[in-house]
Amino acid sequence: MYTIALIPGDGIGKEVVPAAARVLEATGLPLHFVELEAGWETFQRTGNALPPETVEALRGCHSALFGAVSSPSHRVHGYSSPIVALRKILDLYANLRPLISAPLSSAPLSSAPLSSAPVPGSRTGVDMLVVRENTECLYVKQERLEDGGDRAIAERVITRRASERIARMGFALAQKRQKAKVEGKTGLVTVVHKANVLSLTDGLFREAALAVAGEFPGVAVEEQLVDSMAYRMILEPQRYDVVVAPNLYGDILSDAGAALVGGLGLVPSANVGDSFVLVEPVHGSAPDIAGQGVANPIATIRAAGLLLAHLGENGTAQRIEHAVQSVLADGPRTKDLGGSAGTEDVTREVIRRFRDLEI
Ligand code: NAI
Ligand code: MG
Protein backbone atom coordinates (compact mmCIF):
# COMPACT_ATOMS: atom_id res chain seq x y z
CA MET A 1 0.00 0.00 0.00
CA TYR A 2 1.33 3.44 -0.95
CA THR A 3 0.26 6.42 1.11
CA ILE A 4 0.07 9.50 -1.09
CA ALA A 5 -0.57 13.01 0.23
CA LEU A 6 -2.79 15.22 -1.92
CA ILE A 7 -2.14 18.94 -1.47
CA PRO A 8 -4.45 20.78 -3.90
CA GLY A 9 -3.50 24.29 -2.67
CA ASP A 10 -5.23 27.24 -4.33
CA GLY A 11 -7.00 28.15 -7.58
CA ILE A 12 -6.94 25.47 -10.26
CA GLY A 13 -4.89 23.25 -7.91
CA LYS A 14 -8.29 22.33 -6.44
CA GLU A 15 -9.47 21.17 -9.86
CA VAL A 16 -6.43 19.45 -11.34
CA VAL A 17 -5.33 17.51 -8.24
CA PRO A 18 -8.69 15.71 -7.85
CA ALA A 19 -8.58 14.99 -11.61
CA ALA A 20 -5.12 13.41 -11.36
CA ALA A 21 -6.15 11.53 -8.20
CA ARG A 22 -8.98 9.94 -10.22
CA VAL A 23 -6.47 8.76 -12.81
CA LEU A 24 -4.35 7.29 -10.01
CA GLU A 25 -7.41 5.54 -8.60
CA ALA A 26 -8.20 4.11 -12.03
CA THR A 27 -4.81 2.35 -12.11
CA GLY A 28 -6.08 -0.16 -9.55
CA LEU A 29 -2.81 0.08 -7.58
CA PRO A 30 -3.10 -0.16 -3.78
CA LEU A 31 -3.10 3.57 -3.00
CA HIS A 32 -4.22 5.40 0.11
CA PHE A 33 -4.78 9.17 -0.19
CA VAL A 34 -4.41 11.71 2.61
CA GLU A 35 -5.69 15.19 1.79
CA LEU A 36 -3.64 18.02 3.31
CA GLU A 37 -3.83 21.79 3.40
CA ALA A 38 -1.33 24.45 2.35
CA GLY A 39 -1.31 27.74 0.50
CA TRP A 40 -2.65 31.25 0.45
CA GLU A 41 -6.22 30.40 1.49
CA THR A 42 -4.85 28.29 4.33
CA PHE A 43 -2.68 31.26 5.35
CA GLN A 44 -5.63 33.64 5.30
CA ARG A 45 -7.69 31.30 7.44
CA THR A 46 -5.06 30.05 9.89
CA GLY A 47 -2.14 32.51 9.66
CA ASN A 48 0.16 29.72 8.40
CA ALA A 49 0.64 28.74 4.74
CA LEU A 50 2.14 25.40 5.79
CA PRO A 51 0.42 24.22 8.97
CA PRO A 52 2.50 21.93 11.25
CA GLU A 53 -0.21 19.23 10.89
CA THR A 54 0.52 19.13 7.15
CA VAL A 55 4.26 18.69 7.70
CA GLU A 56 3.64 16.06 10.38
CA ALA A 57 1.25 14.08 8.17
CA LEU A 58 3.69 14.24 5.23
CA ARG A 59 6.31 12.43 7.29
CA GLY A 60 3.99 9.41 7.30
CA CYS A 61 3.71 9.35 3.47
CA HIS A 62 5.92 8.02 0.64
CA SER A 63 5.05 10.78 -1.71
CA ALA A 64 2.86 13.80 -2.40
CA LEU A 65 0.92 15.25 -5.30
CA PHE A 66 0.94 19.03 -5.03
CA GLY A 67 -1.31 21.37 -7.05
CA ALA A 68 -0.29 25.01 -6.92
CA VAL A 69 -0.45 27.83 -4.44
CA SER A 70 -1.10 31.51 -4.96
CA SER A 71 1.55 33.86 -3.67
CA PRO A 72 0.96 37.59 -3.31
CA SER A 73 3.36 39.62 -5.45
CA HIS A 74 3.93 42.06 -2.56
CA ARG A 75 5.52 41.07 0.73
CA VAL A 76 2.98 39.85 3.28
CA HIS A 77 4.18 39.60 6.87
CA GLY A 78 4.32 35.96 8.00
CA TYR A 79 3.69 34.47 4.55
CA SER A 80 6.25 32.38 2.73
CA SER A 81 5.76 29.89 -0.08
CA PRO A 82 4.97 26.40 1.23
CA ILE A 83 6.50 24.68 -1.79
CA VAL A 84 9.88 26.30 -1.20
CA ALA A 85 9.66 25.35 2.49
CA LEU A 86 8.65 21.76 1.70
CA ARG A 87 11.62 21.29 -0.63
CA LYS A 88 13.84 22.29 2.28
CA ILE A 89 12.05 20.37 5.08
CA LEU A 90 11.88 17.12 3.10
CA ASP A 91 15.34 17.66 1.56
CA LEU A 92 13.98 17.32 -1.97
CA TYR A 93 17.32 18.18 -3.52
CA ALA A 94 16.56 17.45 -7.16
CA ASN A 95 13.94 18.96 -9.41
CA LEU A 96 13.31 16.78 -12.43
CA ARG A 97 11.45 18.13 -15.39
CA PRO A 98 10.88 15.85 -18.39
CA LEU A 99 10.24 17.74 -21.63
CA ILE A 100 8.62 15.44 -24.17
CA SER A 101 7.17 16.39 -27.54
CA ALA A 102 3.39 16.48 -27.68
CA PRO A 103 1.45 15.53 -30.82
CA LEU A 104 0.32 19.12 -31.46
CA SER A 105 0.89 21.14 -34.59
CA SER A 106 2.93 24.27 -34.16
CA ALA A 107 0.18 26.36 -35.74
CA PRO A 108 -2.74 27.61 -33.60
CA LEU A 109 -5.60 25.10 -33.58
CA SER A 110 -8.32 27.70 -33.53
CA SER A 111 -8.75 31.14 -34.98
CA ALA A 112 -8.21 32.71 -31.56
CA PRO A 113 -8.62 36.47 -31.37
CA LEU A 114 -5.34 38.36 -31.08
CA SER A 115 -6.16 39.43 -27.54
CA SER A 116 -6.21 35.87 -26.19
CA ALA A 117 -3.15 33.91 -25.06
CA PRO A 118 -1.19 32.19 -27.84
CA VAL A 119 -1.76 28.47 -28.27
CA PRO A 120 1.61 26.77 -27.89
CA GLY A 121 2.56 24.13 -30.40
CA SER A 122 5.18 21.47 -29.87
CA ARG A 123 8.49 20.75 -31.56
CA THR A 124 8.86 17.15 -32.69
CA GLY A 125 11.44 14.67 -31.48
CA VAL A 126 12.14 16.30 -28.10
CA ASP A 127 12.76 13.97 -25.15
CA MET A 128 14.96 15.65 -22.59
CA LEU A 129 15.13 15.75 -18.82
CA VAL A 130 16.20 18.85 -16.92
CA VAL A 131 17.79 17.89 -13.60
CA ARG A 132 17.87 21.04 -11.53
CA GLU A 133 19.60 21.46 -8.17
CA ASN A 134 16.79 22.37 -5.80
CA THR A 135 18.28 23.56 -2.50
CA GLU A 136 20.90 26.26 -2.99
CA CYS A 137 22.32 28.78 -5.51
CA LEU A 138 20.51 32.15 -5.25
CA TYR A 139 17.46 30.38 -3.79
CA VAL A 140 19.05 30.39 -0.33
CA LYS A 141 17.38 33.84 -0.31
CA GLN A 142 20.13 35.63 1.58
CA GLU A 143 19.29 39.13 0.41
CA ARG A 144 19.97 42.43 2.05
CA LEU A 145 19.71 46.12 1.37
CA GLU A 146 22.51 48.63 1.87
CA ASP A 147 23.07 52.26 1.11
CA GLY A 148 19.66 53.28 2.45
CA GLY A 149 17.92 50.82 0.13
CA ASP A 150 19.76 51.86 -3.04
CA ARG A 151 21.96 48.78 -3.16
CA ALA A 152 20.57 45.25 -3.05
CA ILE A 153 22.81 42.25 -2.51
CA ALA A 154 22.04 38.55 -2.85
CA GLU A 155 24.31 35.76 -1.72
CA ARG A 156 24.78 32.71 -3.96
CA VAL A 157 25.79 29.45 -2.33
CA ILE A 158 27.15 26.43 -4.21
CA THR A 159 28.54 23.46 -2.30
CA ARG A 160 30.52 20.47 -3.50
CA ARG A 161 28.13 18.10 -1.72
CA ALA A 162 24.97 19.43 -3.39
CA SER A 163 26.67 19.70 -6.79
CA GLU A 164 27.96 16.13 -6.61
CA ARG A 165 24.66 14.64 -5.56
CA ILE A 166 22.67 16.42 -8.28
CA ALA A 167 25.24 15.39 -10.87
CA ARG A 168 25.15 11.80 -9.59
CA MET A 169 21.38 11.76 -9.98
CA GLY A 170 21.69 13.18 -13.50
CA PHE A 171 24.22 10.56 -14.61
CA ALA A 172 22.24 7.72 -13.01
CA LEU A 173 19.10 8.88 -14.84
CA ALA A 174 20.96 9.16 -18.15
CA GLN A 175 22.19 5.61 -17.65
CA LYS A 176 18.65 4.43 -16.97
CA ARG A 177 17.06 6.33 -19.88
CA GLN A 178 19.42 4.81 -22.49
CA LYS A 179 18.53 7.60 -24.90
CA ALA A 180 21.34 9.46 -26.66
CA LYS A 181 24.02 7.46 -28.48
CA VAL A 182 27.27 9.42 -28.54
CA GLU A 183 30.66 8.02 -29.55
CA GLY A 184 29.93 4.47 -28.43
CA LYS A 185 28.33 5.61 -25.18
CA THR A 186 24.66 5.55 -24.23
CA GLY A 187 23.22 8.57 -22.48
CA LEU A 188 24.42 12.17 -22.62
CA VAL A 189 24.69 14.54 -19.66
CA THR A 190 25.05 18.24 -20.45
CA VAL A 191 26.48 20.15 -17.49
CA VAL A 192 25.29 23.77 -17.59
CA HIS A 193 27.22 26.58 -15.89
CA LYS A 194 28.75 30.00 -16.36
CA ALA A 195 32.19 29.21 -14.97
CA ASN A 196 33.89 31.54 -17.44
CA VAL A 197 32.48 34.47 -15.41
CA LEU A 198 31.60 32.98 -12.01
CA SER A 199 34.76 30.98 -11.64
CA LEU A 200 34.35 30.21 -7.93
CA THR A 201 30.65 29.30 -7.62
CA ASP A 202 29.96 27.92 -11.08
CA GLY A 203 33.55 26.74 -11.16
CA LEU A 204 32.86 24.51 -8.16
CA PHE A 205 29.61 23.22 -9.68
CA ARG A 206 31.42 22.37 -12.91
CA GLU A 207 34.36 20.71 -11.20
CA ALA A 208 32.11 18.60 -8.94
CA ALA A 209 29.81 17.52 -11.79
CA LEU A 210 32.68 16.59 -14.11
CA ALA A 211 34.34 14.61 -11.32
CA VAL A 212 31.14 12.55 -10.91
CA ALA A 213 31.25 11.79 -14.66
CA GLY A 214 34.21 9.51 -13.89
CA GLU A 215 31.86 7.19 -11.95
CA PHE A 216 29.76 6.66 -15.11
CA PRO A 217 32.21 5.73 -17.88
CA GLY A 218 29.39 4.47 -20.12
CA VAL A 219 27.59 7.85 -20.19
CA ALA A 220 28.81 10.71 -22.38
CA VAL A 221 29.31 14.14 -20.83
CA GLU A 222 29.62 17.64 -22.24
CA GLU A 223 29.52 21.12 -20.75
CA GLN A 224 27.69 24.18 -22.00
CA LEU A 225 27.62 27.80 -20.84
CA VAL A 226 24.09 28.72 -19.79
CA ASP A 227 23.59 31.50 -22.32
CA SER A 228 24.63 29.36 -25.28
CA MET A 229 22.56 26.53 -23.77
CA ALA A 230 19.44 28.73 -23.98
CA TYR A 231 20.25 29.40 -27.62
CA ARG A 232 20.99 25.82 -28.65
CA MET A 233 18.08 24.38 -26.71
CA ILE A 234 15.69 26.46 -28.79
CA LEU A 235 17.53 25.74 -32.05
CA GLU A 236 17.92 21.98 -31.63
CA PRO A 237 16.18 20.66 -28.51
CA GLN A 238 16.25 17.14 -30.00
CA ARG A 239 19.99 16.73 -29.36
CA TYR A 240 19.68 16.90 -25.56
CA ASP A 241 19.16 14.00 -23.16
CA VAL A 242 19.85 14.88 -19.49
CA VAL A 243 20.68 18.49 -18.60
CA VAL A 244 22.18 19.09 -15.14
CA ALA A 245 22.11 22.68 -13.87
CA PRO A 246 22.38 24.81 -10.73
CA ASN A 247 19.05 25.99 -9.32
CA LEU A 248 18.45 29.32 -11.09
CA TYR A 249 19.70 28.25 -14.54
CA GLY A 250 17.67 25.04 -14.29
CA ASP A 251 14.54 26.98 -13.34
CA ILE A 252 14.83 29.31 -16.32
CA LEU A 253 15.83 26.67 -18.87
CA SER A 254 13.04 24.35 -17.85
CA ASP A 255 10.35 27.04 -18.25
CA ALA A 256 11.75 27.88 -21.68
CA GLY A 257 11.71 24.17 -22.46
CA ALA A 258 8.03 23.95 -21.51
CA ALA A 259 7.25 26.37 -24.35
CA LEU A 260 8.91 23.95 -26.81
CA VAL A 261 6.63 21.04 -25.95
CA GLY A 262 3.10 22.40 -25.65
CA GLY A 263 3.17 24.85 -22.78
CA LEU A 264 2.38 25.10 -19.09
CA GLY A 265 -0.78 23.01 -19.23
CA LEU A 266 1.27 19.93 -20.14
CA VAL A 267 4.51 19.95 -18.19
CA PRO A 268 5.03 18.21 -14.82
CA SER A 269 7.94 18.20 -12.40
CA ALA A 270 9.15 15.99 -9.59
CA ASN A 271 10.96 17.17 -6.46
CA VAL A 272 13.04 14.22 -5.37
CA GLY A 273 14.96 13.41 -2.19
CA ASP A 274 16.48 10.16 -0.98
CA SER A 275 13.29 9.02 0.72
CA PHE A 276 10.44 11.18 -0.59
CA VAL A 277 9.06 12.46 -3.88
CA LEU A 278 6.72 15.43 -4.29
CA VAL A 279 5.32 15.92 -7.77
CA GLU A 280 3.53 18.96 -9.17
CA PRO A 281 2.49 20.60 -12.41
CA VAL A 282 4.87 23.37 -13.45
CA HIS A 283 2.07 25.91 -13.72
CA GLY A 284 0.68 28.05 -10.91
CA SER A 285 -2.82 28.51 -9.50
CA ALA A 286 -4.11 30.35 -12.61
CA PRO A 287 -6.57 32.66 -10.82
CA ASP A 288 -7.78 33.94 -14.22
CA ILE A 289 -9.47 30.61 -15.01
CA ALA A 290 -9.95 29.10 -11.52
CA GLY A 291 -13.39 27.76 -10.62
CA GLN A 292 -14.57 27.44 -14.23
CA GLY A 293 -13.77 23.78 -14.80
CA VAL A 294 -11.60 24.60 -17.83
CA ALA A 295 -8.07 24.03 -16.48
CA ASN A 296 -5.95 21.55 -18.40
CA PRO A 297 -5.40 18.57 -16.05
CA ILE A 298 -2.65 16.97 -18.17
CA ALA A 299 0.39 18.50 -16.42
CA THR A 300 -0.91 17.17 -13.09
CA ILE A 301 -1.90 13.79 -14.55
CA ARG A 302 1.66 13.51 -15.91
CA ALA A 303 2.96 14.53 -12.47
CA ALA A 304 0.99 11.60 -11.05
CA GLY A 305 2.73 9.39 -13.63
CA LEU A 306 6.13 10.65 -12.42
CA LEU A 307 5.09 9.83 -8.88
CA LEU A 308 4.30 6.24 -9.83
CA ALA A 309 7.58 5.91 -11.73
CA HIS A 310 9.43 7.01 -8.61
CA LEU A 311 7.57 4.42 -6.58
CA GLY A 312 8.84 1.83 -9.06
CA GLU A 313 5.51 1.40 -10.90
CA ASN A 314 7.11 2.05 -14.29
CA GLY A 315 4.67 0.05 -16.40
CA THR A 316 1.65 1.92 -15.06
CA ALA A 317 3.47 5.25 -15.37
CA GLN A 318 4.17 4.50 -19.04
CA ARG A 319 0.56 3.58 -19.65
CA ILE A 320 -0.54 6.94 -18.23
CA GLU A 321 1.88 8.71 -20.58
CA HIS A 322 0.56 6.72 -23.56
CA ALA A 323 -3.02 7.58 -22.64
CA VAL A 324 -2.07 11.26 -22.36
CA GLN A 325 -0.28 11.24 -25.73
CA SER A 326 -3.28 9.61 -27.34
CA VAL A 327 -5.70 12.23 -25.93
CA LEU A 328 -3.35 15.03 -27.00
CA ALA A 329 -3.31 13.64 -30.53
CA ASP A 330 -7.07 13.30 -31.06
CA GLY A 331 -8.63 15.49 -28.38
CA PRO A 332 -10.61 16.46 -26.47
CA ARG A 333 -8.46 19.49 -25.74
CA THR A 334 -8.85 22.32 -23.27
CA LYS A 335 -8.86 25.99 -24.21
CA ASP A 336 -5.12 26.55 -23.64
CA LEU A 337 -4.53 24.06 -26.50
CA GLY A 338 -7.13 25.67 -28.75
CA GLY A 339 -9.99 23.31 -27.85
CA SER A 340 -13.21 23.80 -25.93
CA ALA A 341 -13.27 20.79 -23.59
CA GLY A 342 -13.35 21.06 -19.81
CA THR A 343 -11.13 19.52 -17.14
CA GLU A 344 -13.67 16.74 -16.65
CA ASP A 345 -13.89 15.80 -20.36
CA VAL A 346 -10.12 15.45 -20.68
CA THR A 347 -9.77 13.50 -17.42
CA ARG A 348 -12.54 11.07 -18.36
CA GLU A 349 -10.94 10.50 -21.77
CA VAL A 350 -7.47 9.88 -20.29
CA ILE A 351 -8.98 7.28 -17.96
CA ARG A 352 -10.91 5.64 -20.80
CA ARG A 353 -7.80 5.36 -22.98
CA PHE A 354 -5.73 4.15 -20.03
CA ARG A 355 -8.23 1.31 -19.58
CA ASP A 356 -8.18 0.56 -23.32
CA LEU A 357 -4.41 0.09 -23.13
CA GLU A 358 -4.90 -2.71 -20.62
CA ILE A 359 -3.70 -6.03 -21.93
P1 NAI B 1 0.12 30.45 -13.85
O1 NAI B 1 0.91 29.30 -14.27
O2 NAI B 1 -0.82 30.27 -12.74
O3 NAI B 1 -0.72 30.99 -15.11
C1 NAI B 1 -0.10 31.53 -16.29
C2 NAI B 1 -1.11 31.47 -17.46
O4 NAI B 1 -1.23 30.12 -17.90
C3 NAI B 1 -2.51 31.92 -17.08
O5 NAI B 1 -3.09 32.59 -18.15
C4 NAI B 1 -3.23 30.61 -16.81
O6 NAI B 1 -4.62 30.69 -17.04
C5 NAI B 1 -2.56 29.65 -17.78
N1 NAI B 1 -2.53 28.29 -17.23
C6 NAI B 1 -1.71 27.82 -16.25
N2 NAI B 1 -1.97 26.55 -15.98
C7 NAI B 1 -2.99 26.19 -16.80
C8 NAI B 1 -3.72 24.98 -16.99
N3 NAI B 1 -3.46 23.87 -16.28
N4 NAI B 1 -4.71 24.98 -17.91
C9 NAI B 1 -4.98 26.07 -18.64
N5 NAI B 1 -4.33 27.23 -18.51
C10 NAI B 1 -3.34 27.29 -17.61
O7 NAI B 1 1.16 31.62 -13.51
P2 NAI B 1 0.90 33.10 -12.96
O8 NAI B 1 -0.33 33.66 -13.55
O9 NAI B 1 2.18 33.79 -13.12
O10 NAI B 1 0.68 32.91 -11.39
C11 NAI B 1 -0.59 32.77 -10.75
C12 NAI B 1 -0.38 32.41 -9.30
O11 NAI B 1 0.24 31.14 -9.20
C13 NAI B 1 0.52 33.40 -8.56
O12 NAI B 1 -0.03 33.61 -7.29
C14 NAI B 1 1.84 32.66 -8.46
O13 NAI B 1 2.57 33.04 -7.34
C15 NAI B 1 1.39 31.23 -8.37
N6 NAI B 1 2.38 30.24 -8.84
C16 NAI B 1 2.53 29.11 -8.10
C17 NAI B 1 3.39 28.11 -8.48
C18 NAI B 1 3.46 26.88 -7.63
O14 NAI B 1 2.64 26.70 -6.75
N7 NAI B 1 4.43 26.00 -7.85
C19 NAI B 1 4.19 28.22 -9.71
C20 NAI B 1 3.93 29.42 -10.46
C21 NAI B 1 3.06 30.40 -10.03
MG1 MG C 1 9.66 28.22 -12.30
PDB file of C-alpha atoms and ligand atoms in Angstrom, residues 97 132 251 255, ligand 2:
ATOM      1  CA  ARG A  97      11.452  18.132 -15.395  1.00  0.00           C
ATOM      2  CA  ARG A 132      17.869  21.040 -11.526  1.00  0.00           C
ATOM      3  CA  ASP A 251      14.544  26.983 -13.338  1.00  0.00           C
ATOM      4  CA  ASP A 255      10.354  27.040 -18.251  1.00  0.00           C
TER       5      ASP A 255
HETATM    6 MG    MG B   2       9.661  28.219 -12.299  1.00  0.00          MG
END
